[in-house]
Every structure is written in C-alpha cells, then in structure tokens.
Amino acid sequence: MARLVVVGGGVLGSMHAWMAVEAGHDVVHLEREAGARGASVRNFGLVWVSGRARGAELELAVRARELWERVAGRIPAIGFRANGSITVITRDDELAVISEVCARADAVDRGLRLLDGDEVTAMNPALRGLALAGLYASRDAAVEPRLVPAAVRDSLAGTGRYRFLPGREVVDVQDSGGVRVTDATGDVWDADRAVLCTGAWHAGVAGRWLADAPLRRVRLHMMQTAPLGETLTTSVADADSLRYYPAYEGPALRRLAPPDPAGAAWGMQLLMVQRLDGGLTIGDTHLYTEPFGFDLEEEPYRLLTRRVEHLLGRPLPAVQRRWTGVYSQLAPAAAGTADHDRLGNTAGMGESTAGTDRGLGIYLHREVLPGVHLVTGPGGRGMTLAPVIAERTLVAAGLLDSAPTS
C-alpha cells in the first residue's frame, strides 16, 4: 500500500484517485476550487472510440471504453450508456469518406457500420432530416460529465482510504526523500507518489515544468436545451466531424468539398448527445488564438442551432444553458507535421522536450520529480481516455501492475 496525493478534481484527477484506491492505496485528493469547474464538466461526456487515430490512440480508446464500463458497474451514478453514435451524411462526397473508412481492417475495432438513409431514421427516429446515409459506431458511449467527478468522490468516501479536500490550491511540490506537497493553507502532505492533473491551468505549481511543453489551449462553445420530448437513441455528429477526427484521413477525405465558410471560421463540427434528463448537449467550436474572449458570441450558437434543426427536421427545444470551456491539448509538432485539418487536429503530435514522454504523443505525461507525475494535454480526448490515462500513470508510478492497452 502506498500514499498518493492527487492534485486536480476534474475527470483525470478523479480517475487517478479511483484507480489508486481500487488498487489498495491511500489517496489525498486536493482541488483548488469547491469542485470540478473546467473542461471536465463542460464537455459532451462522450466516450468516442470511432474517430481516434489508427494505432496507439485507437488502442487506448478501446481500453478506455472497457474501463468506463467497469467503472459504471461500480458507480452507476456516472450515467454510462452504450448508446453508440451516428454521423449523418447528406452528400455523395461525404458518403465516399465513410465508405472508405468502413472498408478498412480497423472498422471492426471501431464498431463501424454503413447505414442508408432509411436505416438512419429507423435506428434513431428523432433524425427526421434528409439523411443520405450514416456512419453507425457501436463502440461509442456516453457518461454524464457534470456528475462524474462527484459520483467518483462519493463512491470513494466510505472506503477509509480517500480524503477529498476542496479549496486547497497546491503551491509547492518537493522531493524530500519522498514527495512533499504543500497547499495554500500551509498544510503539508507527505506521500510516496503524487499525480498533478492541473488541466488547462498551465501556470501555478505546474508552471515551472510546463514552460517548454508543446501545449496549447483550445476554447469551445456549447449549449444545452430543455428536454427534447423524445429519445435520441444515439449520439449524433455531422459530416464536419469527418474533417476533425483523424480516423477519417485518406484519399476520399482529401477530395471532400470545403466546409461552410461561416462554420469553418469557428472551427465548427456538430456533436449532439442527449442527457439523462432528456435535454440535448450541443456543440462545438475550436478557437486556438489567445487571449480568449471572456464573453459568449452569438454567431456560433445560431450556426449550431441551424445545423441541429436540419438534422432533426424540427425546431430545437428552448436553450437553457450556454457556456464556453477551455481544454489543454498537446500541440502539433513544430516541424515536419502539418495540421490534420483546419480544425487543428494532427496526424502526429509533438514529443516532450524535457523528461520522458509517456503519453505516446497523445497527451503529456512527465515524471517531473522522483515519484511526481504531471499529466495534462489530452485535448478533446480527455473524457474518453481518462480511465486509461490513469491506468497508465499508475503503472508507470509502480502503483498498479502492468495492464493491457487494448
């Protein structure tokens, strides 16, 4: 049994804490806010296997999907459901892309199947728009992002091996023959290991180790509606997601007609998932140039509403919430690797320039001091990959036996 300090109360920190307690270790979990406030609770809650890059990223996503289902068996309150997804296709050039992808060997790992327009409506009757075809991905799933961190904490509270302390910003981490963590109240936490999951906060205690890190921050716009009044049986994406996710790279994608200029200006793709209360979470945009604005712009919400209504063939329910979020992403390689597309994904990601990169070029994982692991930068993969990232970190830290990645 070891003593572990986890810094950061988002989904990454929560999964590290859960995995560690499950493995029999004692965990002190520190969070500078009252609870998770960042990208962990401002996302779709999608466990998105279908769009991941071939190779290591897909292997991690498949393993993460297994782990999410395992977590849900212990913590039903996270709201896990294996609902799959449909990417709605309305043009022949889009159909060529998904046909090409469905013919690949890894289509089985992704759970992909080509649907015609009638099959789209039969599988998801709420999609009454004029779908030419659809890409069904049976391995995709969803959880409730606003509920996950608190549900994990609640499940650990009775174990006797877990303490969650909100309002504790960490101000110092030292190697003192073990690990010594000091928070802003002056309390000192001595441990065998520490994991820093500081999210998009690239300053503060982790700033000294991130100064040379190939990270960037990404801002997005999202919204949530009142209950739809019917069941959206799958999560939904539009064809602009083909440009965003690296799984679809290939000759057919390169022949795809340019995106709508208004949407392209916002780095927009449509994703939509139904919450347990019946409302829809809808997004999103991708803005990369800082400083980000502090206000909510109306145009992306108008564009997203128009797209949703086209797919549903009906007016959107009243919007109840709108928000922006910022996540941390491992940036494109500085030399020799172009952006995967105009939305900013890459075919290859930059390596760390200090320490050892244990994140496979998919996220940033550095052991910054003996026994101190810094984990950030998964970008839009964060919700999907959180359990497997935690698993890999604990293996690297010697707190968990070696585990498969697929």
Tab-separated table of C-alpha atoms in Angstrom:
chain	number	residue	atom	x	y	z
A	1	MET	CA	0.000	0.000	0.000
A	2	ALA	CA	1.281	3.470	-0.902
A	3	ARG	CA	0.255	7.027	-0.083
A	4	LEU	CA	-0.729	9.095	-3.118
A	5	VAL	CA	-1.570	12.779	-3.436
A	6	VAL	CA	-3.713	13.633	-6.469
A	7	VAL	CA	-3.858	17.307	-7.440
A	8	GLY	CA	-6.870	18.313	-9.549
A	9	GLY	CA	-10.528	17.428	-9.101
A	10	GLY	CA	-11.527	17.004	-12.750
A	11	VAL	CA	-12.120	13.751	-14.564
A	12	LEU	CA	-8.410	12.960	-14.918
A	13	GLY	CA	-7.709	13.539	-11.238
A	14	SER	CA	-10.848	11.644	-10.258
A	15	MET	CA	-9.929	8.619	-12.358
A	16	HIS	CA	-6.403	8.563	-10.908
A	17	ALA	CA	-7.876	8.634	-7.410
A	18	TRP	CA	-10.395	5.898	-8.179
A	19	MET	CA	-7.833	3.596	-9.789
A	20	ALA	CA	-5.424	4.078	-6.894
A	21	VAL	CA	-7.998	3.351	-4.187
A	22	GLU	CA	-9.216	0.329	-6.160
A	23	ALA	CA	-5.615	-0.912	-6.147
A	24	GLY	CA	-5.493	-0.625	-2.339
A	25	HIS	CA	-3.631	2.679	-1.937
A	26	ASP	CA	-4.424	5.659	0.300
A	27	VAL	CA	-5.298	8.868	-1.556
A	28	VAL	CA	-5.460	12.522	-0.550
A	29	HIS	CA	-7.225	14.426	-3.344
A	30	LEU	CA	-6.688	18.203	-3.492
A	31	GLU	CA	-8.699	20.648	-5.633
A	32	ARG	CA	-8.273	24.429	-5.654
A	33	GLU	CA	-11.993	25.071	-6.359
A	34	ALA	CA	-15.037	23.800	-4.494
A	35	GLY	CA	-15.266	21.075	-7.138
A	36	ALA	CA	-14.595	20.475	-10.811
A	37	ARG	CA	-15.257	23.654	-12.825
A	38	GLY	CA	-13.228	23.240	-16.015
A	39	ALA	CA	-13.394	21.172	-19.176
A	40	SER	CA	-14.257	18.021	-17.202
A	41	VAL	CA	-17.788	19.269	-16.614
A	42	ARG	CA	-18.077	21.449	-19.738
A	43	ASN	CA	-17.970	18.674	-22.337
A	44	PHE	CA	-20.298	16.203	-24.014
A	45	GLY	CA	-19.477	13.198	-21.853
A	46	LEU	CA	-18.732	11.234	-24.993
A	47	VAL	CA	-16.641	8.076	-24.871
A	48	TRP	CA	-15.637	8.400	-28.517
A	49	VAL	CA	-13.843	5.386	-29.985
A	50	SER	CA	-14.887	5.808	-33.608
A	51	GLY	CA	-12.807	8.842	-34.611
A	52	ARG	CA	-9.481	8.025	-32.955
A	53	ALA	CA	-6.260	7.766	-34.931
A	54	ARG	CA	-5.087	4.339	-36.006
A	55	GLY	CA	-2.538	2.675	-33.757
A	56	ALA	CA	-1.855	3.689	-30.161
A	57	GLU	CA	-4.698	6.209	-29.888
A	58	LEU	CA	-7.319	3.695	-31.003
A	59	GLU	CA	-5.864	1.043	-28.689
A	60	LEU	CA	-6.117	3.446	-25.766
A	61	ALA	CA	-9.708	4.373	-26.670
A	62	VAL	CA	-10.778	0.734	-26.873
A	63	ARG	CA	-9.212	0.052	-23.476
A	64	ALA	CA	-10.796	3.219	-22.044
A	65	ARG	CA	-14.222	2.072	-23.258
A	66	GLU	CA	-13.754	-1.182	-21.341
A	67	LEU	CA	-12.676	0.700	-18.239
A	68	TRP	CA	-15.608	3.137	-18.362
A	69	GLU	CA	-17.986	0.182	-18.398
A	70	ARG	CA	-16.125	-1.319	-15.437
A	71	VAL	CA	-16.317	1.963	-13.518
A	72	ALA	CA	-20.040	2.194	-14.290
A	73	GLY	CA	-20.560	-1.250	-12.796
A	74	ARG	CA	-19.241	0.124	-9.515
A	75	ILE	CA	-20.574	3.696	-9.839
A	76	PRO	CA	-23.930	3.706	-11.701
A	77	ALA	CA	-24.337	7.428	-10.930
A	78	ILE	CA	-21.855	8.354	-13.694
A	79	GLY	CA	-24.690	7.666	-16.150
A	80	PHE	CA	-22.791	5.408	-18.534
A	81	ARG	CA	-24.762	4.130	-21.519
A	82	ALA	CA	-23.573	2.215	-24.553
A	83	ASN	CA	-25.681	4.257	-26.950
A	84	GLY	CA	-23.361	4.321	-29.977
A	85	SER	CA	-23.256	7.215	-32.416
A	86	ILE	CA	-24.407	8.110	-35.915
A	87	THR	CA	-22.530	10.526	-38.161
A	88	VAL	CA	-25.180	11.871	-40.533
A	89	ILE	CA	-24.217	12.094	-44.215
A	90	THR	CA	-26.036	14.337	-46.701
A	91	ARG	CA	-23.708	14.412	-49.762
A	92	ASP	CA	-22.048	11.909	-52.076
A	93	ASP	CA	-18.502	13.106	-51.290
A	94	GLU	CA	-19.169	12.559	-47.577
A	95	LEU	CA	-20.539	9.103	-48.344
A	96	ALA	CA	-17.289	8.287	-50.152
A	97	VAL	CA	-15.326	9.083	-46.964
A	98	ILE	CA	-17.312	6.794	-44.673
A	99	SER	CA	-17.426	4.039	-47.303
A	100	GLU	CA	-13.630	4.140	-47.460
A	101	VAL	CA	-13.355	4.020	-43.664
A	102	CYS	CA	-15.808	1.135	-43.312
A	103	ALA	CA	-13.701	-0.909	-45.741
A	104	ARG	CA	-10.603	-0.716	-43.514
A	105	ALA	CA	-9.460	-3.537	-41.261
A	106	ASP	CA	-9.864	-1.497	-38.063
A	107	ALA	CA	-13.546	-0.771	-38.746
A	108	VAL	CA	-14.372	-3.772	-36.557
A	109	ASP	CA	-12.393	-2.351	-33.618
A	110	ARG	CA	-14.300	0.907	-34.009
A	111	GLY	CA	-17.663	-0.861	-34.331
A	112	LEU	CA	-18.421	0.873	-37.648
A	113	ARG	CA	-21.300	0.079	-39.989
A	114	LEU	CA	-22.588	1.942	-43.039
A	115	LEU	CA	-26.307	2.834	-42.936
A	116	ASP	CA	-28.535	4.049	-45.741
A	117	GLY	CA	-30.908	6.947	-45.125
A	118	ASP	CA	-33.859	4.757	-44.118
A	119	GLU	CA	-31.670	2.808	-41.694
A	120	VAL	CA	-30.537	6.076	-40.067
A	121	THR	CA	-34.136	7.033	-39.309
A	122	ALA	CA	-35.051	3.505	-38.226
A	123	MET	CA	-32.153	3.406	-35.753
A	124	ASN	CA	-32.664	6.969	-34.490
A	125	PRO	CA	-36.244	8.116	-35.271
A	126	ALA	CA	-35.541	11.628	-33.942
A	127	LEU	CA	-33.359	12.242	-37.025
A	128	ARG	CA	-36.078	13.308	-39.439
A	129	GLY	CA	-33.836	15.403	-41.667
A	130	LEU	CA	-32.869	14.283	-45.155
A	131	ALA	CA	-30.029	11.867	-44.412
A	132	LEU	CA	-28.437	10.270	-47.460
A	133	ALA	CA	-26.571	7.803	-45.246
A	134	GLY	CA	-24.968	7.442	-41.845
A	135	LEU	CA	-21.944	6.002	-40.137
A	136	TYR	CA	-23.008	3.971	-37.108
A	137	ALA	CA	-20.355	3.398	-34.438
A	138	SER	CA	-21.497	0.821	-31.890
A	139	ARG	CA	-18.445	1.209	-29.603
A	140	ASP	CA	-19.153	4.876	-28.824
A	141	ALA	CA	-20.788	5.600	-25.472
A	142	ALA	CA	-21.654	8.461	-23.131
A	143	VAL	CA	-21.478	9.443	-19.474
A	144	GLU	CA	-22.820	12.449	-17.563
A	145	PRO	CA	-19.889	14.882	-17.320
A	146	ARG	CA	-21.442	17.121	-14.678
A	147	LEU	CA	-21.958	14.084	-12.442
A	148	VAL	CA	-18.787	12.040	-12.910
A	149	PRO	CA	-16.316	13.793	-10.532
A	150	ALA	CA	-18.764	13.996	-7.622
A	151	ALA	CA	-20.032	10.448	-8.232
A	152	VAL	CA	-16.473	9.125	-8.103
A	153	ARG	CA	-15.761	11.048	-4.884
A	154	ASP	CA	-18.959	9.773	-3.292
A	155	SER	CA	-18.089	6.192	-4.174
A	156	LEU	CA	-14.667	6.522	-2.534
A	157	ALA	CA	-15.793	8.378	0.579
A	158	GLY	CA	-16.711	5.235	2.504
A	159	THR	CA	-13.559	3.282	1.743
A	160	GLY	CA	-11.478	4.757	4.574
A	161	ARG	CA	-8.614	5.258	2.113
A	162	TYR	CA	-9.692	8.516	0.470
A	163	ARG	CA	-9.918	12.174	1.500
A	164	PHE	CA	-11.158	14.921	-0.815
A	165	LEU	CA	-10.146	18.434	0.202
A	166	PRO	CA	-11.601	21.297	-1.879
A	167	GLY	CA	-10.297	24.835	-1.729
A	168	ARG	CA	-6.711	23.598	-1.474
A	169	GLU	CA	-4.561	25.150	-4.174
A	170	VAL	CA	-1.182	23.440	-4.209
A	171	VAL	CA	1.707	25.901	-4.031
A	172	ASP	CA	4.751	23.642	-3.794
A	173	VAL	CA	5.849	20.105	-4.589
A	174	GLN	CA	9.247	18.852	-3.453
A	175	ASP	CA	11.354	15.717	-3.471
A	176	SER	CA	12.264	15.234	0.179
A	177	GLY	CA	13.189	11.584	0.285
A	178	GLY	CA	9.543	11.030	-0.578
A	179	VAL	CA	7.080	13.503	-2.006
A	180	ARG	CA	6.078	16.614	-0.057
A	181	VAL	CA	3.056	18.621	-1.245
A	182	THR	CA	2.168	21.970	0.339
A	183	ASP	CA	-1.181	23.679	-0.197
A	184	ALA	CA	-2.107	27.342	0.183
A	185	THR	CA	-3.465	26.836	3.690
A	186	GLY	CA	0.013	25.779	4.825
A	187	ASP	CA	-0.887	22.100	5.238
A	188	VAL	CA	1.847	19.698	4.166
A	189	TRP	CA	1.122	16.281	2.704
A	190	ASP	CA	3.893	13.697	2.746
A	191	ALA	CA	3.387	10.824	0.341
A	192	ASP	CA	5.101	8.157	-1.700
A	193	ARG	CA	3.812	9.484	-5.029
A	194	ALA	CA	1.930	12.479	-6.421
A	195	VAL	CA	-0.013	12.986	-9.634
A	196	LEU	CA	-0.636	16.517	-10.902
A	197	CYS	CA	-3.733	16.780	-13.123
A	198	THR	CA	-3.959	20.547	-13.479
A	199	GLY	CA	-5.887	20.641	-16.758
A	200	ALA	CA	-5.778	23.861	-18.766
A	201	TRP	CA	-4.139	25.758	-15.880
A	202	HIS	CA	-0.606	25.930	-17.282
A	203	ALA	CA	0.657	28.242	-14.535
A	204	GLY	CA	0.715	27.785	-10.774
A	205	VAL	CA	2.512	24.827	-9.240
A	206	ALA	CA	2.923	23.028	-12.584
A	207	GLY	CA	4.090	26.113	-14.477
A	208	ARG	CA	7.800	25.516	-13.965
A	209	TRP	CA	7.501	22.105	-15.627
A	210	LEU	CA	5.283	23.260	-18.495
A	211	ALA	CA	7.326	26.249	-19.702
A	212	ASP	CA	8.845	24.209	-22.545
A	213	ALA	CA	5.926	21.826	-23.042
A	214	PRO	CA	4.345	21.621	-26.533
A	215	LEU	CA	0.884	22.504	-25.237
A	216	ARG	CA	-1.820	24.855	-26.415
A	217	ARG	CA	-5.217	25.761	-25.037
A	218	VAL	CA	-8.436	25.432	-27.046
A	219	ARG	CA	-11.673	27.307	-26.429
A	220	LEU	CA	-15.078	25.898	-27.384
A	221	HIS	CA	-18.738	26.955	-27.324
A	222	MET	CA	-21.539	24.625	-26.199
A	223	MET	CA	-25.173	24.718	-25.130
A	224	GLN	CA	-27.850	22.566	-23.526
A	225	THR	CA	-31.572	22.510	-24.264
A	226	ALA	CA	-34.754	21.685	-22.420
A	227	PRO	CA	-35.924	18.057	-22.808
A	228	LEU	CA	-36.411	17.048	-26.429
A	229	GLY	CA	-39.647	15.210	-25.700
A	230	GLU	CA	-38.453	12.080	-27.469
A	231	THR	CA	-35.455	9.788	-27.303
A	232	LEU	CA	-32.292	10.491	-29.242
A	233	THR	CA	-31.225	6.854	-29.321
A	234	THR	CA	-27.595	7.544	-30.295
A	235	SER	CA	-25.148	10.378	-30.012
A	236	VAL	CA	-25.020	12.347	-33.268
A	237	ALA	CA	-22.318	14.024	-35.347
A	238	ASP	CA	-22.499	15.894	-38.627
A	239	ALA	CA	-20.157	15.384	-41.560
A	240	ASP	CA	-17.799	18.181	-40.473
A	241	SER	CA	-16.610	15.770	-37.785
A	242	LEU	CA	-15.009	13.805	-40.632
A	243	ARG	CA	-12.612	16.735	-41.007
A	244	TYR	CA	-11.892	16.865	-37.295
A	245	TYR	CA	-11.188	13.268	-36.268
A	246	PRO	CA	-8.012	11.618	-37.583
A	247	ALA	CA	-9.670	8.239	-38.200
A	248	TYR	CA	-11.135	9.570	-41.445
A	249	GLU	CA	-7.886	10.706	-43.035
A	250	GLY	CA	-7.453	9.255	-46.554
A	251	PRO	CA	-7.913	9.933	-50.262
A	252	ALA	CA	-11.690	10.417	-50.011
A	253	LEU	CA	-11.340	12.982	-47.226
A	254	ARG	CA	-8.850	14.952	-49.273
A	255	ARG	CA	-11.447	15.165	-52.064
A	256	LEU	CA	-14.148	16.435	-49.695
A	257	ALA	CA	-15.631	19.791	-50.666
A	258	PRO	CA	-14.562	22.730	-48.461
A	259	PRO	CA	-16.612	23.329	-45.329
A	260	ASP	CA	-19.155	26.100	-44.966
A	261	PRO	CA	-17.085	29.302	-44.526
A	262	ALA	CA	-19.093	30.534	-41.542
A	263	GLY	CA	-18.653	27.269	-39.687
A	264	ALA	CA	-15.001	26.983	-40.694
A	265	ALA	CA	-14.274	30.401	-39.195
A	266	TRP	CA	-15.285	28.962	-35.819
A	267	GLY	CA	-13.585	25.578	-36.338
A	268	MET	CA	-17.041	24.041	-36.045
A	269	GLN	CA	-18.296	20.494	-36.023
A	270	LEU	CA	-21.675	19.405	-34.718
A	271	LEU	CA	-21.846	16.900	-31.887
A	272	MET	CA	-25.049	16.201	-30.007
A	273	VAL	CA	-25.845	13.897	-27.093
A	274	GLN	CA	-28.973	13.534	-25.007
A	275	ARG	CA	-28.621	13.959	-21.266
A	276	LEU	CA	-30.410	11.715	-18.772
A	277	ASP	CA	-32.997	14.484	-18.212
A	278	GLY	CA	-33.897	14.464	-21.920
A	279	GLY	CA	-32.116	17.700	-22.833
A	280	LEU	CA	-29.539	17.917	-25.595
A	281	THR	CA	-25.915	18.975	-25.199
A	282	ILE	CA	-24.840	20.579	-28.480
A	283	GLY	CA	-21.536	21.939	-29.752
A	284	ASP	CA	-18.902	22.815	-30.606
A	285	THR	CA	-16.266	25.256	-31.867
A	286	HIS	CA	-12.465	25.297	-31.705
A	287	LEU	CA	-10.558	28.533	-31.225
A	288	TYR	CA	-6.791	28.433	-30.762
A	289	THR	CA	-5.540	32.024	-30.572
A	290	GLU	CA	-5.133	33.518	-27.117
A	291	PRO	CA	-6.076	35.636	-25.314
A	292	PHE	CA	-9.581	34.197	-25.485
A	293	GLY	CA	-12.581	36.462	-25.086
A	294	PHE	CA	-14.430	36.483	-21.790
A	295	ASP	CA	-17.870	36.749	-23.370
A	296	LEU	CA	-20.220	34.447	-25.296
A	297	GLU	CA	-20.502	35.162	-29.019
A	298	GLU	CA	-23.950	34.657	-30.575
A	299	GLU	CA	-22.947	33.556	-34.079
A	300	PRO	CA	-21.729	30.028	-33.266
A	301	TYR	CA	-24.937	29.299	-31.368
A	302	ARG	CA	-27.040	30.432	-34.332
A	303	LEU	CA	-24.995	28.224	-36.665
A	304	LEU	CA	-25.230	25.206	-34.368
A	305	THR	CA	-28.985	25.665	-33.952
A	306	ARG	CA	-29.447	25.736	-37.714
A	307	ARG	CA	-27.467	22.531	-38.140
A	308	VAL	CA	-29.350	20.677	-35.407
A	309	GLU	CA	-32.731	21.697	-36.752
A	310	HIS	CA	-31.693	20.478	-40.202
A	311	LEU	CA	-30.862	17.032	-38.812
A	312	LEU	CA	-33.880	16.782	-36.517
A	313	GLY	CA	-36.331	18.202	-39.042
A	314	ARG	CA	-37.960	20.227	-36.241
A	315	PRO	CA	-37.335	23.311	-34.095
A	316	LEU	CA	-34.805	22.992	-31.319
A	317	PRO	CA	-36.189	22.966	-27.752
A	318	ALA	CA	-35.524	26.076	-25.715
A	319	VAL	CA	-31.869	26.590	-24.842
A	320	GLN	CA	-31.430	26.506	-21.065
A	321	ARG	CA	-27.650	26.880	-20.743
A	322	ARG	CA	-24.790	28.199	-22.847
A	323	TRP	CA	-21.128	28.135	-21.927
A	324	THR	CA	-17.566	28.175	-23.129
A	325	GLY	CA	-14.798	25.879	-21.992
A	326	VAL	CA	-11.044	25.683	-22.371
A	327	TYR	CA	-9.018	22.485	-22.549
A	328	SER	CA	-5.319	21.716	-22.796
A	329	GLN	CA	-4.063	19.962	-25.920
A	330	LEU	CA	-0.702	18.557	-26.912
A	331	ALA	CA	0.107	20.825	-29.855
A	332	PRO	CA	1.057	19.872	-33.421
A	333	ALA	CA	4.744	19.096	-33.953
A	334	ALA	CA	6.662	22.298	-34.616
A	335	ALA	CA	8.415	20.942	-37.691
A	336	GLY	CA	7.585	18.429	-40.382
A	337	THR	CA	3.979	17.746	-39.389
A	338	ALA	CA	1.124	19.779	-40.796
A	339	ASP	CA	-2.193	20.175	-39.048
A	340	HIS	CA	-4.502	17.284	-39.809
A	341	ASP	CA	-7.099	19.799	-40.916
A	342	ARG	CA	-8.259	23.347	-40.469
A	343	LEU	CA	-9.761	22.461	-37.087
A	344	GLY	CA	-6.324	21.792	-35.688
A	345	ASN	CA	-6.045	18.037	-35.181
A	346	THR	CA	-2.822	16.415	-36.244
A	347	ALA	CA	-1.697	13.215	-37.843
A	348	GLY	CA	1.285	13.232	-35.437
A	349	MET	CA	1.763	15.055	-32.171
A	350	GLY	CA	4.821	16.763	-30.758
A	351	GLU	CA	7.111	14.989	-28.344
A	352	SER	CA	8.035	16.383	-24.948
A	353	THR	CA	11.226	18.416	-24.936
A	354	ALA	CA	12.116	17.615	-21.344
A	355	GLY	CA	11.834	14.408	-19.372
A	356	THR	CA	10.374	11.229	-20.778
A	357	ASP	CA	7.169	11.390	-22.800
A	358	ARG	CA	4.998	8.545	-21.510
A	359	GLY	CA	1.898	9.885	-23.248
A	360	LEU	CA	2.593	8.216	-26.621
A	361	GLY	CA	2.428	11.643	-28.244
A	362	ILE	CA	-1.301	11.689	-27.408
A	363	TYR	CA	-1.163	13.552	-24.091
A	364	LEU	CA	1.615	14.885	-21.876
A	365	HIS	CA	2.920	12.667	-19.079
A	366	ARG	CA	6.199	13.569	-17.409
A	367	GLU	CA	7.786	12.406	-14.198
A	368	VAL	CA	8.924	15.865	-13.161
A	369	LEU	CA	10.459	14.849	-9.824
A	370	PRO	CA	11.070	11.363	-8.446
A	371	GLY	CA	7.602	9.982	-7.816
A	372	VAL	CA	5.806	13.114	-9.115
A	373	HIS	CA	3.855	12.613	-12.335
A	374	LEU	CA	2.398	15.521	-14.323
A	375	VAL	CA	-0.449	14.574	-16.670
A	376	THR	CA	-2.256	17.004	-18.976
A	377	GLY	CA	-2.932	17.862	-22.618
A	378	PRO	CA	-5.272	15.111	-23.889
A	379	GLY	CA	-7.354	17.779	-25.652
A	380	GLY	CA	-10.800	16.663	-26.756
A	381	ARG	CA	-9.853	13.085	-25.918
A	382	GLY	CA	-9.833	13.796	-22.185
A	383	MET	CA	-13.236	12.401	-21.253
A	384	THR	CA	-12.801	9.361	-23.478
A	385	LEU	CA	-9.301	8.454	-22.333
A	386	ALA	CA	-9.357	9.489	-18.653
A	387	PRO	CA	-9.572	5.955	-17.186
A	388	VAL	CA	-6.815	4.506	-19.381
A	389	ILE	CA	-4.564	7.538	-18.854
A	390	ALA	CA	-4.966	6.993	-15.107
A	391	GLU	CA	-4.214	3.313	-15.508
A	392	ARG	CA	-1.040	4.027	-17.483
A	393	THR	CA	0.113	6.647	-14.970
A	394	LEU	CA	-0.291	4.298	-12.024
A	395	VAL	CA	1.566	1.546	-13.865
A	396	ALA	CA	4.424	3.968	-14.578
A	397	ALA	CA	4.408	5.054	-10.930
A	398	GLY	CA	4.667	1.461	-9.715
A	399	LEU	CA	1.235	1.604	-8.073
A	400	LEU	CA	-0.523	-0.811	-10.420
A	401	ASP	CA	0.532	-3.991	-12.150
A	402	SER	CA	1.087	-3.728	-15.893
A	403	ALA	CA	-2.228	-3.580	-17.732
A	404	PRO	CA	-3.184	-4.081	-21.383
A	405	THR	CA	-3.989	-1.109	-23.625
A	406	SER	CA	-6.491	-2.970	-25.790
